[in-house]
Amino acid sequence: DTESKGRRVVVVRDDIASGQGVDLVMIDVASGSKFAITSDQNAIRETQPRWSPDGLQIIYSAALATDPRNHDIFLRTSDGSGAAFPLVQGGDDEIHPVLSPDARYLAYASNRDGNYQIYIFDLQRQALAQLTNDPAAKFFPGDWWGA
């Protein structure tokens, strides 16, 4: 899907006026056409969508509307087909997901120790490592460093 890189944008639609609610939407930049990647409206509040390195999937955080401070991290095909695949779930708030350039590692921030720290999850080995341990909150900067 490298031909479409730069031609599509994934956004969080928060359209209260129309009653459509919060969902992820794909926009084709050239045509302006849109289609929903998620369609649960306000039941689940999706946020922080990012492309996988190959452009075929979207990774994002999402929380139930009834538990808005408990985000989990999901992976979904960029065409919206199929179900979302949970990558990180639990009772903690997992936010700001970023995949490494080879898509082997997932970095994200979690408040599992009371303050937000950065964690690295090896998707192949299913192994988690804490990257920071600071009394101040830490968030991942947005792009994978050292790429």
N, CA and C atoms as an extended XYZ file, in Angstrom:
441
Properties=species:S:1:pos:R:3:atomname:S:1:resname:S:1:resid:I:1 pbc="F F F"
N         0.823       -1.194        0.000 N   ASP     1
C         0.000        0.000        0.000 CA  ASP     1
C         0.865        1.255        0.000 C   ASP     1
N         2.120        1.134       -0.472 N   THR     2
C         3.017        2.283       -0.456 CA  THR     2
C         2.571        3.379       -1.409 C   THR     2
N         1.810        3.036       -2.442 N   GLU     3
C         1.339        4.056       -3.370 CA  GLU     3
C         0.375        5.020       -2.712 C   GLU     3
N        -0.344        4.571       -1.701 N   SER     4
C        -1.336        5.434       -1.072 CA  SER     4
C        -0.769        6.249        0.083 C   SER     4
N         0.490        6.021        0.456 N   LYS     5
C         1.066        6.805        1.553 CA  LYS     5
C         1.042        8.277        1.175 C   LYS     5
N         0.597        9.087        2.113 N   GLY     6
C         0.480       10.516        1.858 CA  GLY     6
C        -0.810       10.888        1.159 C   GLY     6
N        -1.579        9.910        0.751 N   ARG     7
C        -2.849       10.171        0.062 CA  ARG     7
C        -4.056        9.941        0.952 C   ARG     7
N        -3.817        9.314        2.093 N   ARG     8
C        -4.905        9.048        3.032 CA  ARG     8
C        -4.532        9.582        4.409 C   ARG     8
N        -5.543        9.998        5.137 N   VAL     9
C        -5.356       10.495        6.490 CA  VAL     9
C        -6.372        9.783        7.370 C   VAL     9
N        -5.925        9.342        8.545 N   VAL    10
C        -6.854        8.770        9.509 CA  VAL    10
C        -7.016        9.798       10.636 C   VAL    10
N        -8.278       10.077       10.980 N   VAL    11
C        -8.581       11.092       11.982 CA  VAL    11
C        -9.602       10.552       12.976 C   VAL    11
N        -9.691       11.230       14.105 N   VAL    12
C       -10.743       10.945       15.080 CA  VAL    12
C       -11.874       11.923       14.787 C   VAL    12
N       -13.028       11.370       14.447 N   ARG    13
C       -14.214       12.209       14.226 CA  ARG    13
C       -14.954       12.286       15.555 C   ARG    13
N       -15.160       13.501       16.019 N   ASP    14
C       -15.942       13.725       17.227 CA  ASP    14
C       -17.058       14.678       16.845 C   ASP    14
N       -18.087       14.142       16.247 N   ASP    15
C       -19.163       14.933       15.667 CA  ASP    15
C       -20.399       14.879       16.564 C   ASP    15
N       -20.392       15.721       17.569 N   ILE    16
C       -21.501       15.744       18.519 CA  ILE    16
C       -22.772       16.273       17.862 C   ILE    16
N       -22.640       17.284       17.021 N   ALA    17
C       -23.813       17.920       16.410 CA  ALA    17
C       -24.646       16.944       15.578 C   ALA    17
N       -23.992       16.056       14.833 N   SER    18
C       -24.732       15.118       13.979 CA  SER    18
C       -25.164       13.868       14.729 C   SER    18
N       -24.624       13.693       15.931 N   GLY    19
C       -24.955       12.504       16.708 CA  GLY    19
C       -24.183       11.271       16.288 C   GLY    19
N       -23.204       11.431       15.385 N   GLN    20
C       -22.433       10.280       14.924 CA  GLN    20
C       -21.432        9.806       15.962 C   GLN    20
N       -21.039       10.667       16.884 N   GLY    21
C       -20.151       10.267       17.956 CA  GLY    21
C       -18.691       10.222       17.552 C   GLY    21
N       -17.900        9.547       18.389 N   VAL    22
C       -16.453        9.465       18.212 CA  VAL    22
C       -16.102        8.170       17.497 C   VAL    22
N       -15.424        8.282       16.365 N   ASP    23
C       -14.951        7.126       15.613 CA  ASP    23
C       -13.717        7.511       14.818 C   ASP    23
N       -12.985        6.494       14.350 N   LEU    24
C       -11.872        6.720       13.444 CA  LEU    24
C       -12.413        6.760       12.024 C   LEU    24
N       -11.951        7.726       11.256 N   VAL    25
C       -12.409        7.915        9.881 CA  VAL    25
C       -11.195        8.068        8.968 C   VAL    25
N       -11.260        7.416        7.805 N   MET    26
C       -10.222        7.537        6.784 CA  MET    26
C       -10.685        8.579        5.767 C   MET    26
N        -9.791        9.496        5.417 N   ILE    27
C       -10.093       10.521        4.415 CA  ILE    27
C        -9.108       10.368        3.273 C   ILE    27
N        -9.633       10.252        2.060 N   ASP    28
C        -8.804       10.251        0.861 CA  ASP    28
C        -8.528       11.712        0.522 C   ASP    28
N        -7.264       12.122        0.563 N   VAL    29
C        -6.904       13.520        0.402 CA  VAL    29
C        -7.289       14.046       -0.984 C   VAL    29
N        -7.077       13.274       -2.023 N   ALA    30
C        -7.342       13.733       -3.391 CA  ALA    30
C        -8.835       13.922       -3.648 C   ALA    30
N        -9.644       12.942       -3.254 N   SER    31
C       -11.069       13.010       -3.578 CA  SER    31
C       -11.921       13.618       -2.467 C   SER    31
N       -11.384       13.616       -1.250 N   GLY    32
C       -12.163       14.101       -0.119 CA  GLY    32
C       -13.151       13.076        0.415 C   GLY    32
N       -13.171       11.888       -0.188 N   SER    33
C       -14.107       10.861        0.277 CA  SER    33
C       -13.686       10.357        1.655 C   SER    33
N       -14.670        9.915        2.431 N   LYS    34
C       -14.435        9.456        3.794 CA  LYS    34
C       -15.129        8.131        4.019 C   LYS    34
N       -14.544        7.307        4.864 N   PHE    35
C       -15.255        6.125        5.331 CA  PHE    35
C       -14.815        5.821        6.755 C   PHE    35
N       -15.736        5.282        7.521 N   ALA    36
C       -15.476        4.987        8.923 CA  ALA    36
C       -14.648        3.715        9.047 C   ALA    36
N       -13.629        3.773        9.875 N   ILE    37
C       -12.843        2.592       10.211 CA  ILE    37
C       -13.478        1.905       11.413 C   ILE    37
N       -13.979        2.709       12.350 N   THR    38
C       -14.747        2.189       13.477 CA  THR    38
C       -16.141        2.798       13.400 C   THR    38
N       -17.105        2.126       13.972 N   SER    39
C       -18.490        2.627       13.860 CA  SER    39
C       -19.304        2.374       15.126 C   SER    39
N       -18.638        2.429       16.263 N   ASP    40
C       -19.338        2.174       17.520 CA  ASP    40
C       -19.897        3.449       18.142 C   ASP    40
N       -19.715        4.562       17.466 N   GLN    41
C       -20.150        5.883       17.909 CA  GLN    41
C       -19.564        6.207       19.268 C   GLN    41
N       -20.357        6.448       20.264 N   ASN    42
C       -19.818        6.873       21.554 CA  ASN    42
C       -19.594        5.737       22.541 C   ASN    42
N       -19.855        4.500       22.160 N   ALA    43
C       -19.662        3.373       23.076 CA  ALA    43
C       -18.184        3.214       23.427 C   ALA    43
N       -17.322        3.395       22.433 N   ILE    44
C       -15.876        3.317       22.621 CA  ILE    44
C       -15.284        4.604       22.064 C   ILE    44
N       -14.394        5.207       22.822 N   ARG    45
C       -13.786        6.468       22.398 CA  ARG    45
C       -12.364        6.197       21.915 C   ARG    45
N       -12.196        6.184       20.595 N   GLU    46
C       -10.897        5.945       19.979 CA  GLU    46
C       -10.093        7.241       19.969 C   GLU    46
N        -8.778        7.102       20.077 N   THR    47
C        -7.911        8.279       20.069 CA  THR    47
C        -6.507        7.888       19.603 C   THR    47
N        -5.732        8.874       19.226 N   GLN    48
C        -4.314        8.727       18.884 CA  GLN    48
C        -4.029        7.683       17.798 C   GLN    48
N        -4.746        7.739       16.668 N   PRO    49
C        -4.465        6.760       15.608 CA  PRO    49
C        -3.141        7.041       14.917 C   PRO    49
N        -2.456        5.966       14.560 N   ARG    50
C        -1.190        6.054       13.831 CA  ARG    50
C        -1.132        4.920       12.815 C   ARG    50
N        -0.441        5.153       11.730 N   TRP    51
C        -0.263        4.141       10.690 CA  TRP    51
C         0.779        3.114       11.124 C   TRP    51
N         0.591        1.890       10.678 N   SER    52
C         1.668        0.909       10.774 CA  SER    52
C         2.707        1.302        9.723 C   SER    52
N         3.948        0.855        9.862 N   PRO    53
C         4.979        1.235        8.890 CA  PRO    53
C         4.628        0.883        7.445 C   PRO    53
N         3.887       -0.202        7.212 N   ASP    54
C         3.533       -0.582        5.841 CA  ASP    54
C         2.251        0.089        5.347 C   ASP    54
N         1.587        0.858        6.195 N   GLY    55
C         0.377        1.569        5.794 CA  GLY    55
C        -0.864        0.699        5.694 C   GLY    55
N        -0.780       -0.559        6.096 N   LEU    56
C        -1.917       -1.469        5.964 CA  LEU    56
C        -2.776       -1.546        7.222 C   LEU    56
N        -2.252       -1.028        8.326 N   GLN    57
C        -2.991       -1.111        9.582 CA  GLN    57
C        -2.939        0.217       10.331 C   GLN    57
N        -3.878        0.361       11.261 N   ILE    58
C        -3.942        1.528       12.134 CA  ILE    58
C        -3.812        1.020       13.562 C   ILE    58
N        -2.957        1.651       14.337 N   ILE    59
C        -2.839        1.346       15.757 CA  ILE    59
C        -3.406        2.552       16.505 C   ILE    59
N        -4.127        2.292       17.586 N   TYR    60
C        -4.764        3.385       18.308 CA  TYR    60
C        -5.087        2.970       19.741 C   TYR    60
N        -5.372        3.961       20.578 N   SER    61
C        -5.853        3.726       21.930 CA  SER    61
C        -7.367        3.884       21.918 C   SER    61
N        -8.030        3.135       22.800 N   ALA    62
C        -9.486        3.238       22.891 CA  ALA    62
C        -9.929        2.906       24.302 C   ALA    62
N       -10.973        3.603       24.743 N   ALA    63
C       -11.529        3.372       26.072 CA  ALA    63
C       -13.043        3.316       25.972 C   ALA    63
N       -13.646        2.474       26.775 N   LEU    64
C       -15.102        2.453       26.867 CA  LEU    64
C       -15.569        3.808       27.383 C   LEU    64
N       -16.687        4.284       26.873 N   ALA    65
C       -17.230        5.561       27.327 CA  ALA    65
C       -17.515        5.525       28.819 C   ALA    65
N       -17.829        4.350       29.343 N   THR    66
C       -18.122        4.202       30.771 CA  THR    66
C       -16.859        4.141       31.631 C   THR    66
N       -15.677        4.027       31.018 N   ASP    67
C       -14.398        3.952       31.739 CA  ASP    67
C       -13.341        4.730       30.954 C   ASP    67
N       -13.507        6.054       30.815 N   PRO    68
C       -12.677        6.847       29.903 CA  PRO    68
C       -11.209        6.986       30.299 C   PRO    68
N       -10.820        6.542       31.468 N   ARG    69
C        -9.411        6.638       31.882 CA  ARG    69
C        -8.730        5.282       31.855 C   ARG    69
N        -9.286        4.364       31.090 N   ASN    70
C        -8.716        3.019       30.962 CA  ASN    70
C        -8.603        2.667       29.481 C   ASN    70
N        -7.660        3.318       28.791 N   HIS    71
C        -7.428        3.038       27.371 CA  HIS    71
C        -6.657        1.737       27.206 C   HIS    71
N        -7.010        1.009       26.178 N   ASP    72
C        -6.259       -0.152       25.730 CA  ASP    72
C        -5.742        0.162       24.331 C   ASP    72
N        -4.838       -0.665       23.820 N   ILE    73
C        -4.253       -0.419       22.502 CA  ILE    73
C        -4.704       -1.499       21.534 C   ILE    73
N        -5.166       -1.054       20.360 N   PHE    74
C        -5.727       -1.947       19.346 CA  PHE    74
C        -5.038       -1.736       18.003 C   PHE    74
N        -5.097       -2.782       17.184 N   LEU    75
C        -4.603       -2.761       15.808 CA  LEU    75
C        -5.770       -3.149       14.910 C   LEU    75
N        -5.915       -2.452       13.803 N   ARG    76
C        -7.033       -2.711       12.893 CA  ARG    76
C        -6.569       -2.457       11.466 C   ARG    76
N        -7.142       -3.177       10.515 N   THR    77
C        -6.794       -2.934        9.114 CA  THR    77
C        -7.213       -1.522        8.724 C   THR    77
N        -6.440       -0.891        7.859 N   SER    78
C        -6.719        0.494        7.481 CA  SER    78
C        -7.959        0.636        6.617 C   SER    78
N        -8.458       -0.471        6.066 N   ASP    79
C        -9.701       -0.368        5.293 CA  ASP    79
C       -10.936       -0.599        6.169 C   ASP    79
N       -10.726       -0.815        7.468 N   GLY    80
C       -11.837       -0.975        8.395 CA  GLY    80
C       -12.442       -2.360        8.427 C   GLY    80
N       -11.926       -3.273        7.617 N   SER    81
C       -12.507       -4.618        7.583 CA  SER    81
C       -12.062       -5.411        8.806 C   SER    81
N       -12.851       -6.376        9.168 N   GLY    82
C       -12.509       -7.232       10.298 CA  GLY    82
C       -12.645       -6.526       11.626 C   GLY    82
N       -12.345       -7.257       12.662 N   ALA    83
C       -12.442       -6.718       14.019 CA  ALA    83
C       -11.112       -6.120       14.450 C   ALA    83
N       -11.187       -5.246       15.426 N   ALA    84
C        -9.976       -4.688       16.020 CA  ALA    84
C        -9.281       -5.781       16.821 C   ALA    84
N        -7.954       -5.815       16.738 N   PHE    85
C        -7.171       -6.806       17.463 CA  PHE    85
C        -6.535       -6.127       18.670 C   PHE    85
N        -6.838       -6.583       19.884 N   PRO    86
C        -6.245       -5.951       21.063 CA  PRO    86
C        -4.774       -6.341       21.223 C   PRO    86
N        -3.904       -5.345       21.362 N   LEU    87
C        -2.477       -5.591       21.579 CA  LEU    87
C        -2.114       -5.494       23.057 C   LEU    87
N        -2.685       -4.519       23.740 N   VAL    88
C        -2.420       -4.312       25.166 CA  VAL    88
C        -3.745       -4.005       25.845 C   VAL    88
N        -4.107       -4.816       26.823 N   GLN    89
C        -5.350       -4.619       27.561 CA  GLN    89
C        -5.094       -4.805       29.043 C   GLN    89
N        -5.873       -4.140       29.849 N   GLY    90
C        -5.752       -4.316       31.287 CA  GLY    90
C        -6.439       -3.194       32.032 C   GLY    90
N        -6.210       -3.131       33.306 N   GLY    91
C        -6.840       -2.133       34.144 CA  GLY    91
C        -6.118       -0.803       34.175 C   GLY    91
N        -5.033       -0.673       33.428 N   ASP    92
C        -4.256        0.564       33.411 CA  ASP    92
C        -4.590        1.364       32.162 C   ASP    92
N        -4.146        2.603       32.133 N   ASP    93
C        -4.376        3.486       30.997 CA  ASP    93
C        -3.170        3.399       30.066 C   ASP    93
N        -3.341        2.797       28.887 N   GLU    94
C        -2.272        2.680       27.888 CA  GLU    94
C        -2.575        3.642       26.748 C   GLU    94
N        -1.649        4.572       26.503 N   ILE    95
C        -1.884        5.636       25.530 CA  ILE    95
C        -0.641        5.869       24.670 C   ILE    95
N        -0.800        6.662       23.632 N   HIS    96
C         0.279        7.071       22.718 CA  HIS    96
C         1.023        5.888       22.093 C   HIS    96
N         0.324        4.964       21.439 N   PRO    97
C         1.016        3.822       20.828 CA  PRO    97
C         1.803        4.224       19.587 C   PRO    97
N         3.000        3.639       19.468 N   VAL    98
C         3.875        3.872       18.313 CA  VAL    98
C         4.558        2.549       17.973 C   VAL    98
N         4.489        2.146       16.707 N   LEU    99
C         5.181        0.938       16.258 CA  LEU    99
C         6.578        1.279       15.763 C   LEU    99
N         7.511        0.358       15.991 N   SER   100
C         8.857        0.527       15.460 CA  SER   100
C         8.804        0.411       13.931 C   SER   100
N         9.828        0.892       13.222 N   PRO   101
C         9.828        0.822       11.756 CA  PRO   101
C         9.670       -0.589       11.196 C   PRO   101
N        10.135       -1.610       11.928 N   ASP   102
C         9.971       -2.990       11.463 CA  ASP   102
C         8.700       -3.643       12.028 C   ASP   102
N         7.908       -2.876       12.779 N   ALA   103
C         6.640       -3.317       13.374 CA  ALA   103
C         6.809       -4.466       14.378 C   ALA   103
N         8.009       -4.673       14.860 N   ARG   104
C         8.227       -5.721       15.858 CA  ARG   104
C         7.916       -5.226       17.273 C   ARG   104
N         8.181       -3.949       17.515 N   TYR   105
C         8.030       -3.399       18.856 CA  TYR   105
C         6.932       -2.343       18.905 C   TYR   105
N         6.268       -2.293       20.029 N   LEU   106
C         5.251       -1.290       20.297 CA  LEU   106
C         5.712       -0.492       21.510 C   LEU   106
N         5.815        0.814       21.364 N   ALA   107
C         6.107        1.685       22.495 CA  ALA   107
C         4.826        2.406       22.859 C   ALA   107
N         4.624        2.606       24.151 N   TYR   108
C         3.429        3.324       24.605 CA  TYR   108
C         3.666        3.811       26.027 C   TYR   108
N         2.795        4.710       26.473 N   ALA   109
C         2.835        5.192       27.850 CA  ALA   109
C         1.734        4.487       28.632 C   ALA   109
N         2.043        4.152       29.889 N   SER   110
C         1.063        3.509       30.766 CA  SER   110
C         1.237        4.044       32.182 C   SER   110
N         0.126        4.114       32.894 N   ASN   111
C         0.172        4.577       34.283 CA  ASN   111
C         0.126        3.412       35.268 C   ASN   111
N         0.613        2.257       34.863 N   ARG   112
C         0.523        1.046       35.693 CA  ARG   112
C         1.231        1.178       37.035 C   ARG   112
N         2.194        2.117       37.168 N   ASP   113
C         2.845        2.302       38.470 CA  ASP   113
C         2.419        3.602       39.149 C   ASP   113
N         1.368        4.215       38.678 N   GLY   114
C         0.862        5.452       39.277 CA  GLY   114
C         1.215        6.692       38.477 C   GLY   114
N         2.377        6.692       37.822 N   ASN   115
C         2.786        7.771       36.923 CA  ASN   115
C         2.940        7.178       35.533 C   ASN   115
N         2.718        7.986       34.531 N   TYR   116
C         2.894        7.498       33.167 CA  TYR   116
C         4.372        7.272       32.893 C   TYR   116
N         4.682        6.072       32.462 N   GLN   117
C         6.035        5.684       32.080 CA  GLN   117
C         5.971        5.088       30.677 C   GLN   117
N         7.118        4.987       30.031 N   ILE   118
C         7.172        4.431       28.679 CA  ILE   118
C         7.527        2.951       28.759 C   ILE   118
N         6.775        2.149       28.019 N   TYR   119
C         6.980        0.703       27.955 CA  TYR   119
C         7.228        0.301       26.514 C   TYR   119
N         8.013       -0.758       26.333 N   ILE   120
C         8.269       -1.349       25.015 CA  ILE   120
C         7.762       -2.781       25.065 C   ILE   120
N         6.910       -3.124       24.110 N   PHE   121
C         6.344       -4.468       24.036 CA  PHE   121
C         6.867       -5.139       22.781 C   PHE   121
N         7.579       -6.261       22.934 N   ASP   122
C         8.086       -7.044       21.804 CA  ASP   122
C         6.930       -7.910       21.316 C   ASP   122
N         6.376       -7.569       20.170 N   LEU   123
C         5.196       -8.262       19.652 CA  LEU   123
C         5.492       -9.702       19.244 C   LEU   123
N         6.726       -9.993       18.829 N   GLN   124
C         7.075      -11.369       18.451 CA  GLN   124
C         7.218      -12.261       19.677 C   GLN   124
N         7.930      -11.790       20.663 N   ARG   125
C         8.187      -12.585       21.860 CA  ARG   125
C         7.110      -12.433       22.925 C   ARG   125
N         6.205      -11.451       22.742 N   GLN   126
C         5.176      -11.140       23.739 CA  GLN   126
C         5.816      -10.794       25.082 C   GLN   126
N         6.884       -9.980       25.028 N   ALA   127
C         7.629       -9.598       26.220 CA  ALA   127
C         7.538       -8.086       26.419 C   ALA   127
N         7.306       -7.682       27.654 N   LEU   128
C         7.150       -6.277       28.000 CA  LEU   128
C         8.342       -5.805       28.817 C   LEU   128
N         8.852       -4.603       28.515 N   ALA   129
C         9.933       -3.996       29.280 CA  ALA   129
C         9.571       -2.543       29.570 C   ALA   129
N         9.864       -2.110       30.784 N   GLN   130
C         9.651       -0.719       31.160 CA  GLN   130
C        10.880        0.069       30.757 C   GLN   130
N        10.701        1.132       29.966 N   LEU   131
C        11.828        1.908       29.459 CA  LEU   131
C        12.214        3.044       30.398 C   LEU   131
N        11.237        3.693       31.029 N   THR   132
C        11.529        4.788       31.947 CA  THR   132
C        11.057        4.429       33.349 C   THR   132
N        11.671        5.057       34.349 N   ASN   133
C        11.259        4.885       35.741 CA  ASN   133
C        11.549        6.204       36.438 C   ASN   133
N        10.633        7.125       36.307 N   ASP   134
C        10.818        8.485       36.777 CA  ASP   134
C         9.570        8.899       37.540 C   ASP   134
N         9.697        9.603       38.657 N   PRO   135
C         8.502       10.013       39.390 CA  PRO   135
C         7.623       10.990       38.610 C   PRO   135
N         8.168       11.618       37.594 N   ALA   136
C         7.374       12.519       36.753 CA  ALA   136
C         6.779       11.729       35.597 C   ALA   136
N         5.626       12.154       35.137 N   ALA   137
C         4.961       11.471       34.024 CA  ALA   137
C         5.798       11.569       32.755 C   ALA   137
N         5.848       10.476       31.993 N   LYS   138
C         6.561       10.422       30.722 CA  LYS   138
C         5.597       10.000       29.628 C   LYS   138
N         5.741       10.580       28.460 N   PHE   139
C         4.944       10.193       27.309 CA  PHE   139
C         5.872        9.964       26.138 C   PHE   139
N         5.494        9.036       25.270 N   PHE   140
C         6.318        8.772       24.103 CA  PHE   140
C         6.248        9.967       23.161 C   PHE   140
N         7.343       10.371       22.541 N   PRO   141
C         7.399       11.616       21.781 CA  PRO   141
C         6.621       11.629       20.471 C   PRO   141
N         6.176       10.514       19.960 N   GLY   142
C         5.374       10.557       18.746 CA  GLY   142
C         5.947        9.769       17.594 C   GLY   142
N         7.248        9.770       17.419 N   ASP   143
C         7.881        8.999       16.364 CA  ASP   143
C         8.905        8.061       16.983 C   ASP   143
N         9.153        6.967       16.301 N   TRP   144
C        10.131        6.005       16.797 CA  TRP   144
C        11.522        6.575       16.554 C   TRP   144
N        12.330        6.685       17.595 N   TRP   145
C        13.682        7.220       17.468 CA  TRP   145
C        14.638        6.127       17.023 C   TRP   145
N        15.688        6.530       16.364 N   GLY   146
C        16.736        5.607       15.949 CA  GLY   146
C        16.366        4.813       14.706 C   GLY   146
N        15.368        5.277       13.991 N   ALA   147
C        14.919        4.561       12.788 CA  ALA   147
C        15.876        4.787       11.646 C   ALA   147
